[in-house]
Each structure stands twice: as C-alpha cells, then as structure tokens.
Tab-separated table of C-alpha atoms in Angstrom:
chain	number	residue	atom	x	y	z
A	1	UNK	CA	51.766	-28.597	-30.525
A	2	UNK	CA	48.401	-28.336	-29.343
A	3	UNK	CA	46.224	-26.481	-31.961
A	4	UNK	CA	44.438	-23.514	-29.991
A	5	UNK	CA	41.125	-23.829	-31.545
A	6	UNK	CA	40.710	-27.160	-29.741
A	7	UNK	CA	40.788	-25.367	-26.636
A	8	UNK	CA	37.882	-23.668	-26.593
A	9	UNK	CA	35.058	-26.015	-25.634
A	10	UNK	CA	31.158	-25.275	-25.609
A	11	UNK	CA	29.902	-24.018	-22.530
A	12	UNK	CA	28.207	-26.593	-20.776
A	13	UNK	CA	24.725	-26.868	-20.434
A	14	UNK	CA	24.856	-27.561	-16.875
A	15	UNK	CA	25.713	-23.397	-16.317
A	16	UNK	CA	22.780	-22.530	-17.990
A	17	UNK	CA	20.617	-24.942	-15.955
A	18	UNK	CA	22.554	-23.897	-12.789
A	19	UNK	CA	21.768	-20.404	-13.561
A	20	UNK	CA	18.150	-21.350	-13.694
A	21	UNK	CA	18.078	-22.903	-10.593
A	22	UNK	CA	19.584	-20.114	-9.080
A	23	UNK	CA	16.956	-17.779	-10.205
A	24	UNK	CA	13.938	-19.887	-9.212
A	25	UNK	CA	15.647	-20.425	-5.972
A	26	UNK	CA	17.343	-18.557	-4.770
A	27	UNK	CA	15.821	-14.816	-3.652
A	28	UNK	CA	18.967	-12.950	-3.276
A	29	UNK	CA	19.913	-14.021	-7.236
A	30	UNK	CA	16.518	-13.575	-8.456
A	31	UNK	CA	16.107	-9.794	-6.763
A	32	UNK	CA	19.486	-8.956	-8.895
A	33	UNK	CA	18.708	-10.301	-11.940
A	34	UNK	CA	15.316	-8.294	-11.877
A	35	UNK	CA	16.639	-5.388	-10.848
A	36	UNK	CA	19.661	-5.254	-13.837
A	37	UNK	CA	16.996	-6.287	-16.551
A	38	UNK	CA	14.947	-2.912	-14.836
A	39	UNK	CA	18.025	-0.981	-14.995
A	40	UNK	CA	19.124	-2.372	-18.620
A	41	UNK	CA	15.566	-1.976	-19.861
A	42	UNK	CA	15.071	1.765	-18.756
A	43	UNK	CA	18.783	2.145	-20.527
A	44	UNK	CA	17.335	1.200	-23.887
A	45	UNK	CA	13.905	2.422	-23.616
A	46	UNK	CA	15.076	5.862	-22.952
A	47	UNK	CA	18.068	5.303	-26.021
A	48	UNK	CA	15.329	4.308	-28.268
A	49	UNK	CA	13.178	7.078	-27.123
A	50	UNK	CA	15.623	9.869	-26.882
A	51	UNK	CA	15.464	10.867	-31.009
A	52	UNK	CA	11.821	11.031	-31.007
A	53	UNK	CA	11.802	13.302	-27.687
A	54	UNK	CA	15.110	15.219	-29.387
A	55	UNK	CA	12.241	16.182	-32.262
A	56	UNK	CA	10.293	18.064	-29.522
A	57	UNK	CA	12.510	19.616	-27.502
A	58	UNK	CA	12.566	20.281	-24.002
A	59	UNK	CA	8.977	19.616	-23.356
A	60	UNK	CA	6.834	18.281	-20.596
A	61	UNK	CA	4.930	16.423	-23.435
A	62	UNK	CA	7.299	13.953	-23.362
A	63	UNK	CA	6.620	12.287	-19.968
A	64	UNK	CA	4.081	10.356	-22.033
A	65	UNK	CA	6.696	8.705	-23.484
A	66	UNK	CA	8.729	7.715	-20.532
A	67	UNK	CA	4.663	6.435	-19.064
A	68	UNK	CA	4.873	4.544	-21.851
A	69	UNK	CA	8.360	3.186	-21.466
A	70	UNK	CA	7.903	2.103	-17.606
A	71	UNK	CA	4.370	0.916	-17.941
A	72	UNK	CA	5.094	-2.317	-20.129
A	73	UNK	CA	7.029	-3.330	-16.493
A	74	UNK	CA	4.164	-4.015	-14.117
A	75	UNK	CA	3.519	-7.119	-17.049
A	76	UNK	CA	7.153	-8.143	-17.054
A	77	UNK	CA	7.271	-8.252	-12.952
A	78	UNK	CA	3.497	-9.351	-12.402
A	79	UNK	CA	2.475	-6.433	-10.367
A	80	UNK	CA	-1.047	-5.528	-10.379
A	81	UNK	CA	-1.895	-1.538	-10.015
A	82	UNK	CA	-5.050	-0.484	-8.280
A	83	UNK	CA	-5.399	3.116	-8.674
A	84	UNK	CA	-7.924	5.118	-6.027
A	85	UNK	CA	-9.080	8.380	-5.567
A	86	UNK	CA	-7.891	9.256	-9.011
A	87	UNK	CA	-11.258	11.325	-9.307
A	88	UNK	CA	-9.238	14.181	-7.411
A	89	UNK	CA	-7.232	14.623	-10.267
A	90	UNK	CA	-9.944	15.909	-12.334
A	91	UNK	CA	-8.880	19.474	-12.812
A	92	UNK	CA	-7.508	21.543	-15.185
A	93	UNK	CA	-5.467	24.141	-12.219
A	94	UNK	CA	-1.882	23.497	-11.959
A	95	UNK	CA	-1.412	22.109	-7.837
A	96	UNK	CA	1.987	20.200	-5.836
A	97	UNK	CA	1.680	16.267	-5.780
A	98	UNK	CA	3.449	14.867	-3.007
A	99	UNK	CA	4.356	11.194	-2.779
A	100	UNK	CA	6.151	8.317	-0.443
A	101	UNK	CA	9.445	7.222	-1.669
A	102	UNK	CA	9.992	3.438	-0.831
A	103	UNK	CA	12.452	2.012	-3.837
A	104	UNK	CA	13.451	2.110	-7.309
A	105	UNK	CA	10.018	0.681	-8.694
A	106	UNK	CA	8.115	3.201	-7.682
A	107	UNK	CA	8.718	4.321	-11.191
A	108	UNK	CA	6.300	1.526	-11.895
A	109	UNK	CA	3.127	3.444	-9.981
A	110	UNK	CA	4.071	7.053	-11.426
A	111	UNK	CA	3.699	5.600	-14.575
A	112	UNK	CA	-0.058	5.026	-13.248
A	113	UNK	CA	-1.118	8.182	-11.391
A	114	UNK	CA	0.381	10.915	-13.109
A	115	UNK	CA	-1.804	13.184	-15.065
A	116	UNK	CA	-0.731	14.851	-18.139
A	117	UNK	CA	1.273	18.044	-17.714
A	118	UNK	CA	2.879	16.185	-14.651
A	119	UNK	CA	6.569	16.731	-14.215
A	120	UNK	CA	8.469	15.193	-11.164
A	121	UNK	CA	11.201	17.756	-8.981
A	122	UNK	CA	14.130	15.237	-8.678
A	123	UNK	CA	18.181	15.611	-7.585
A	124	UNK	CA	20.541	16.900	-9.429
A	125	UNK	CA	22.535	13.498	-9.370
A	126	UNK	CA	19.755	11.966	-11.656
A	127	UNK	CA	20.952	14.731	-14.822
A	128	UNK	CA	24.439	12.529	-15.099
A	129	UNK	CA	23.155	9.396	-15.039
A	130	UNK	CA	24.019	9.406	-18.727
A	131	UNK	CA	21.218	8.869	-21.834
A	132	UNK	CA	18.729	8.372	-19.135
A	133	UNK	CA	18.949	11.465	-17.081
A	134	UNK	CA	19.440	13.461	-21.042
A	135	UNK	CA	15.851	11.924	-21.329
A	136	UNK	CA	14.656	12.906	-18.034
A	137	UNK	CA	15.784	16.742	-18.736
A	138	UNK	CA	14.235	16.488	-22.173
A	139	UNK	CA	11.206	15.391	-20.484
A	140	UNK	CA	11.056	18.343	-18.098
A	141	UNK	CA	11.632	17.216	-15.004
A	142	UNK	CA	12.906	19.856	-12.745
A	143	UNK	CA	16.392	19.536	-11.117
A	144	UNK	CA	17.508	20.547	-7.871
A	145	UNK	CA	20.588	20.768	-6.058
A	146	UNK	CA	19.820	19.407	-2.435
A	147	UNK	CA	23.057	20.627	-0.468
A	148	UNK	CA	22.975	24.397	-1.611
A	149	UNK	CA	19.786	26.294	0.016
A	150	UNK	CA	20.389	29.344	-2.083
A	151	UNK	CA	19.791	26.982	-5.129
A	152	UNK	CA	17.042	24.799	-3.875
A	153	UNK	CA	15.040	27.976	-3.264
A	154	UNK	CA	15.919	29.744	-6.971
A	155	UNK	CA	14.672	26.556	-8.300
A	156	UNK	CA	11.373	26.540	-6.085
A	157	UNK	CA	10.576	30.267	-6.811
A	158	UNK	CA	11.306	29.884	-10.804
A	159	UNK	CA	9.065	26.820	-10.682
A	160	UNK	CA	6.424	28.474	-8.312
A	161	UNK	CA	6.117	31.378	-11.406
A	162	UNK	CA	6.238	28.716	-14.265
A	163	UNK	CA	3.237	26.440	-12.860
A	164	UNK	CA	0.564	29.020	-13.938
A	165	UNK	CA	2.700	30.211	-16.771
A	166	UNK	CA	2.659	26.670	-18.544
A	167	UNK	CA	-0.141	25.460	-16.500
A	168	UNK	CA	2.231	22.367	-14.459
A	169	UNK	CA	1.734	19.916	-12.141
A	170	UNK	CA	4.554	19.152	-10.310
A	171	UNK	CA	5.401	16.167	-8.055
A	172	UNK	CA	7.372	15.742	-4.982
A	173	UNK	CA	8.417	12.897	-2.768
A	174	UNK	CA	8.616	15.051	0.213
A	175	UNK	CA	10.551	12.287	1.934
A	176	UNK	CA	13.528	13.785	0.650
A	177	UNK	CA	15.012	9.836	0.260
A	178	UNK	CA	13.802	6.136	-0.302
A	179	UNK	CA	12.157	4.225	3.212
A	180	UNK	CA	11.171	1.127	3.374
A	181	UNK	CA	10.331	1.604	7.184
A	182	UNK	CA	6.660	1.078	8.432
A	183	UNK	CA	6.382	4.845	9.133
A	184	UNK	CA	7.191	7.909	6.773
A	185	UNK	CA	10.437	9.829	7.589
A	186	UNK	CA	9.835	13.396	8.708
A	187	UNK	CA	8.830	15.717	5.551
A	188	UNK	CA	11.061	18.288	4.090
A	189	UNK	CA	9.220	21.746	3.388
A	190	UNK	CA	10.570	22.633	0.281
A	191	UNK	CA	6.795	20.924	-2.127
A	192	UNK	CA	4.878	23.486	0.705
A	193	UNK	CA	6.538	26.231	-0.046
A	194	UNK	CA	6.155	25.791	-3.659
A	195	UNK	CA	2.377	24.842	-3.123
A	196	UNK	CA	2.462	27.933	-0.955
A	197	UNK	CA	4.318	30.617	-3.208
A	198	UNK	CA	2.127	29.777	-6.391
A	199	UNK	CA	-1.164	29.688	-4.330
A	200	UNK	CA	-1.631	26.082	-5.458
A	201	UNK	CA	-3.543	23.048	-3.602
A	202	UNK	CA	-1.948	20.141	-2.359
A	203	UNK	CA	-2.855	16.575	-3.993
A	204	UNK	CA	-1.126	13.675	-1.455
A	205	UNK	CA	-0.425	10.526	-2.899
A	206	UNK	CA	0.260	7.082	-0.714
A	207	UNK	CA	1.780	3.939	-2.045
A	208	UNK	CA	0.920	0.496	-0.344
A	209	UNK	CA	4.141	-0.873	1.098
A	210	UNK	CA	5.816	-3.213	-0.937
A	211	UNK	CA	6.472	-5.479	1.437
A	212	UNK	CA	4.716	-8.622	0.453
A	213	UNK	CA	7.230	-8.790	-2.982
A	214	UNK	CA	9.553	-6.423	-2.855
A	215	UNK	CA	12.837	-5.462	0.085
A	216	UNK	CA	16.232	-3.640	-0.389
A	217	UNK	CA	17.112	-4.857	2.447
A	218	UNK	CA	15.964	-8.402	2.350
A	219	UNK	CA	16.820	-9.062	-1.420
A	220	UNK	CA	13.217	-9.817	-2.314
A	221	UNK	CA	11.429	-9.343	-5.611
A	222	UNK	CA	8.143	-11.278	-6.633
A	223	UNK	CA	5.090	-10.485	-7.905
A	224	UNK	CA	2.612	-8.462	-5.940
A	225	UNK	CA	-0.116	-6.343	-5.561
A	226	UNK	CA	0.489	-2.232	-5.518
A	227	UNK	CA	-2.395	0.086	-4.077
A	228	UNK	CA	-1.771	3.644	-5.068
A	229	UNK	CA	-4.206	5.860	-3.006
A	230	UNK	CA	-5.115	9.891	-4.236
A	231	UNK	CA	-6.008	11.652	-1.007
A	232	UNK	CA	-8.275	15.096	-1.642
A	233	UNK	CA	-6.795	18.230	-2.856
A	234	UNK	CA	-5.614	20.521	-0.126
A	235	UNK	CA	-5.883	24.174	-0.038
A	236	UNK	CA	-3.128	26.748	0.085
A	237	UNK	CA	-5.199	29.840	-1.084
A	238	UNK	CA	-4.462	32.659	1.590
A	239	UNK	CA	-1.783	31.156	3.602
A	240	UNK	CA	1.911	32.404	3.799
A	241	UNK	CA	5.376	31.396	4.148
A	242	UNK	CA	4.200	31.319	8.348
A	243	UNK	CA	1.600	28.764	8.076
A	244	UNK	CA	3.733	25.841	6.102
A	245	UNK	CA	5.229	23.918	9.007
A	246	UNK	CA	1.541	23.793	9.853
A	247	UNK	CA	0.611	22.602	6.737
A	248	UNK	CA	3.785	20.487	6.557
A	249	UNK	CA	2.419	18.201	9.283
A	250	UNK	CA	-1.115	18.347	8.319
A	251	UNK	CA	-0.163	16.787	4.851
A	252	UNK	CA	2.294	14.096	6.639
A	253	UNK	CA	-0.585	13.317	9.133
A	254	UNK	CA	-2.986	12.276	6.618
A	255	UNK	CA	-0.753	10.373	4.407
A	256	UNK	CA	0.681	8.685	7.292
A	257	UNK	CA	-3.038	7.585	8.326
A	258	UNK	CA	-3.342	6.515	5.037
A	259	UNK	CA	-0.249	4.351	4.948
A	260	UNK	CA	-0.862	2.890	8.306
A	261	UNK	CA	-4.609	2.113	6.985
A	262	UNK	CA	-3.005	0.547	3.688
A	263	UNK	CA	0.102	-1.192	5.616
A	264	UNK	CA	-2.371	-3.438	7.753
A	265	UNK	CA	-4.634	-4.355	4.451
A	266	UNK	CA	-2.425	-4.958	1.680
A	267	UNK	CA	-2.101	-8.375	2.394
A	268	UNK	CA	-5.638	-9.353	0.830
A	269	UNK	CA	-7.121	-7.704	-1.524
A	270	UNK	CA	-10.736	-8.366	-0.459
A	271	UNK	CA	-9.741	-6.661	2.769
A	272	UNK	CA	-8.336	-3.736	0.521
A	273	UNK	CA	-11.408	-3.598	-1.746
A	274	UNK	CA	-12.889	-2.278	1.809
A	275	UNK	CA	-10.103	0.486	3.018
A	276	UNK	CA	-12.133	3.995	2.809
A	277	UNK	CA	-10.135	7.103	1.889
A	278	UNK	CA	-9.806	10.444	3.363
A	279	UNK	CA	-12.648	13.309	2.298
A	280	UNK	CA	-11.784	17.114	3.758
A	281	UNK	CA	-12.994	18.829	6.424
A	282	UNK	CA	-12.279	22.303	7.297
A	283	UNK	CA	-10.545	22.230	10.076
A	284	UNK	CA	-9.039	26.127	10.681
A	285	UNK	CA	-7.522	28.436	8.358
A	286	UNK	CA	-6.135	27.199	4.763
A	287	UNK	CA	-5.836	23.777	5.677
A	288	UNK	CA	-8.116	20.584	6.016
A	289	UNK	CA	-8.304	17.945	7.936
A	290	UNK	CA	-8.780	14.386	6.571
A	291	UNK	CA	-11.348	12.031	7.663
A	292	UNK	CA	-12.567	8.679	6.033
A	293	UNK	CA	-15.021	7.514	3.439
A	294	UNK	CA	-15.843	5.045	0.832
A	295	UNK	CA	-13.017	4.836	-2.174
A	296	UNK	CA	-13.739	4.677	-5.711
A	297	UNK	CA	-10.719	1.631	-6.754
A	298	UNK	CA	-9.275	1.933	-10.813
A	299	UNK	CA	-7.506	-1.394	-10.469
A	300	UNK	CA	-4.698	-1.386	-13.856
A	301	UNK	CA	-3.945	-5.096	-14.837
C-alpha cells in the first residue's frame, strides 16, 4: 500500500512563475489581482481600525482614519494626485460637495480632497457590506435608501438641519452611479435640494478620467496620473425649492466643461500644468456662472 504522505508533492515552482507571467502580462489578470488586494486591503484596514473608531463612537472624526487607511494606496498602485483649486475649501461654513463617480478607486482621490468635518451621503447597500460598511456608519457617513422617495427626502431634510447643527460638510456624487463614459450622466437633484434647504453653497469637484490606467470595461489597471479639480463655491442663499432644476444644470454645466477641459489634457502633464479653472460670475439670481482662469495645482506624490 501506497503510504499517503508520499502523495502530496511540493507545488512546483513553475505555478508561481506562471502566475508571474500572468500578472506582468497579461491586463485582464493583472486588473483582478489589483482590484482583490484593494478589496482585501480595505477589509483589514477597516478590521484593524474598527476598535479604535468603536472608542469614539459614531463620529465624523473618524473619516481621518479611513483618509488614512486609503491614502497609503496611491503608493501601492503608482498613482500620482494633483490636487487644484483646493483654496476654495478654505472656510469654516458647512456647504454640499458634489463629485463625478467613475469606479471603485475613486476612494483613492477622496482620500485627497476632503476637508475635515467631510462626510460622504452613500446607499444604503454600502451599511451590509459587513466590517467595512460598520466602519463607514461609525465614521458618519450618511445612508440613504435610493428606491423609497419618502425616505430619501427624511434623510435630506434631517441632514439639511444637522449641517449647521454640527457644522458638516457633506459630499455627493450627484451621478447617482459609476460612468466611465466621456460625458457625465444627467444629475439627480437630491445634493441641490440639500444645498438648497440648509441655505448652503455648492463646492463642485471634477476627477480627470481614468482612462490612461484604469477601465471596468476594458480590464485595465496601471499606474497613472489623477487630476482632481475644486471648482468655486456656488451660492444657494435666497433661492427655493423652484430654482434647483436651474441650479441643477448650472452645476452639471460647469463640471462638465471642466471634465471635457481635463479629458483632452490628461494625457501630459505639461499640457495639464496649463488647464485654467473656472472663477464665478454672477450670472442672474442665486447662481453663477463659471468662466476660466489660471489654477493654483497641489500635486500629492
């Protein structure tokens, strides 16, 4: 009889080298493989995190550690950050950030540009998604249910009242979902009404496309270069619930300038060095319009 212990052999060495290959190869394999060590390391950052944000409570102090969970990333990947514009986030007021949603690592350029006191508005779905929704909820973020009205608008009134209560910022990807398109998807209302209700401004934020080094859709994940652009604040003081489809598409209209702007100079980053950002003009009652000037570039290595 054969003894069973002789069975098992070694694995061979040629699997590991094979699985090497594979990853410098081959794009579809090496976009998985980054993509489960960013799922598996936001798993154990927010595990090892969760006691120390436990101690605390339910507090938006503790986005600062989840910024200092996701930032380590950008390294890891070889992503460089450029921050602009970020001198329009120099005050104290509570105000709406709205944001493009184009993939997962966009968790990678919040960790850049958002200010203390800064808690994102993000589905319900996220809660469940076991020790690292617990550690999203601990960190404040705001939950909303997306397919029942009557809740969506509890949660934006509540929120609306809390902003000057506990002096919040609160971001929004207006988008409503992910796009990797070459345009921005129609904008849901819900971030103007809030802006709206608590008499707050506006602060747009535009991320470069990540098409150079990252796709869904194509399987691609390299290293890259990410230009995060903060548009000027816009003002909400004196409109009404009337006036927000008109701010709605005033907001979406800049940011889509912006994007267009960033989407044909992302490619170099001379040429990007160069891109001017939008400065307000009045332009009729409550809102602004956005025309271009110089930028001011924070670039995050």
């Amino acid at each position: 009889m054969t003894d069973p212990a002789q069975k098992s052999e070694p694995v061979h060495p040629q699997a590991s080298v094979q699985a090497l290959l594979l990853y410098r190869y081959n794009a579809t394999f090496h976009y998985f493989c980054k993509m489960a060590f960013l799922h598996c390391w936001l798993v154990v950052m927010a595990t090892v995190l969760f006691p120390l944000a436990l101690l605390r409570g339910r507090s938006v102090k503790n986005m600062k550690l989840l910024r200092f969970a996701i930032r380590p990333l950008k390294h890891l990947y070889g992503i460089k950050m450029q921050v602009r514009g970020s001198e329009h986030l120099n005050t104290k007021e509570p105000y709406v950030m709205v944001c493009n949603h184009q993939a997962t690592i966009d968790l990678m350029g919040m960790a850049e540009f958002l200010p203390d006191r800064c808690v994102p508005i993000a589905k319900k779905e996220l809660f469940y998604m076991g020790i690292v929704g617990w550690a999203c909820w601990l960190s404040g973020f705001i939950f909303i249910n997306r397919h029942k009205t009557e809740d969506a608008i509890y949660v934006i009134s509540r929120t609306a009242r809390t902003m000057w209560r506990e002096n919040l910022r609160v971001l929004i990807f207006p988008e409503g979902t992910r796009n990797e398109d070459k345009s921005m998807l129609p904008f849901k209302r819900g971030a103007f009404h809030l802006a709206v209700q608590a008499q707050v401004p506006i602060i747009p934020v535009v991320i470069s496309p990540y098409w150079d080094f990252f796709s869904f859709k194509d399987k691609k994940f390299t290293s890259g270069t990410c230009t995060i652009r903060i548009l000027p604040r816009v003002e909400t003081q004196g409109l009404s619930p009337k006036d927000v489809p008109q701010l709605t598409e005033t907001v979406r209209q800049a940011m889509a300038d912006a994007f267009a702007e960033m989407s044909a100079g992302h490619r170099g980053d001379h040429h990007a060095e160069q891109l001017p950002h939008c400065t307000r003009a009045s332009a009729g009652r409550g809102t602004r319009s956005l025309q271009c000037d110089k930028d001011t570039t924070k670039a995050s290595n």
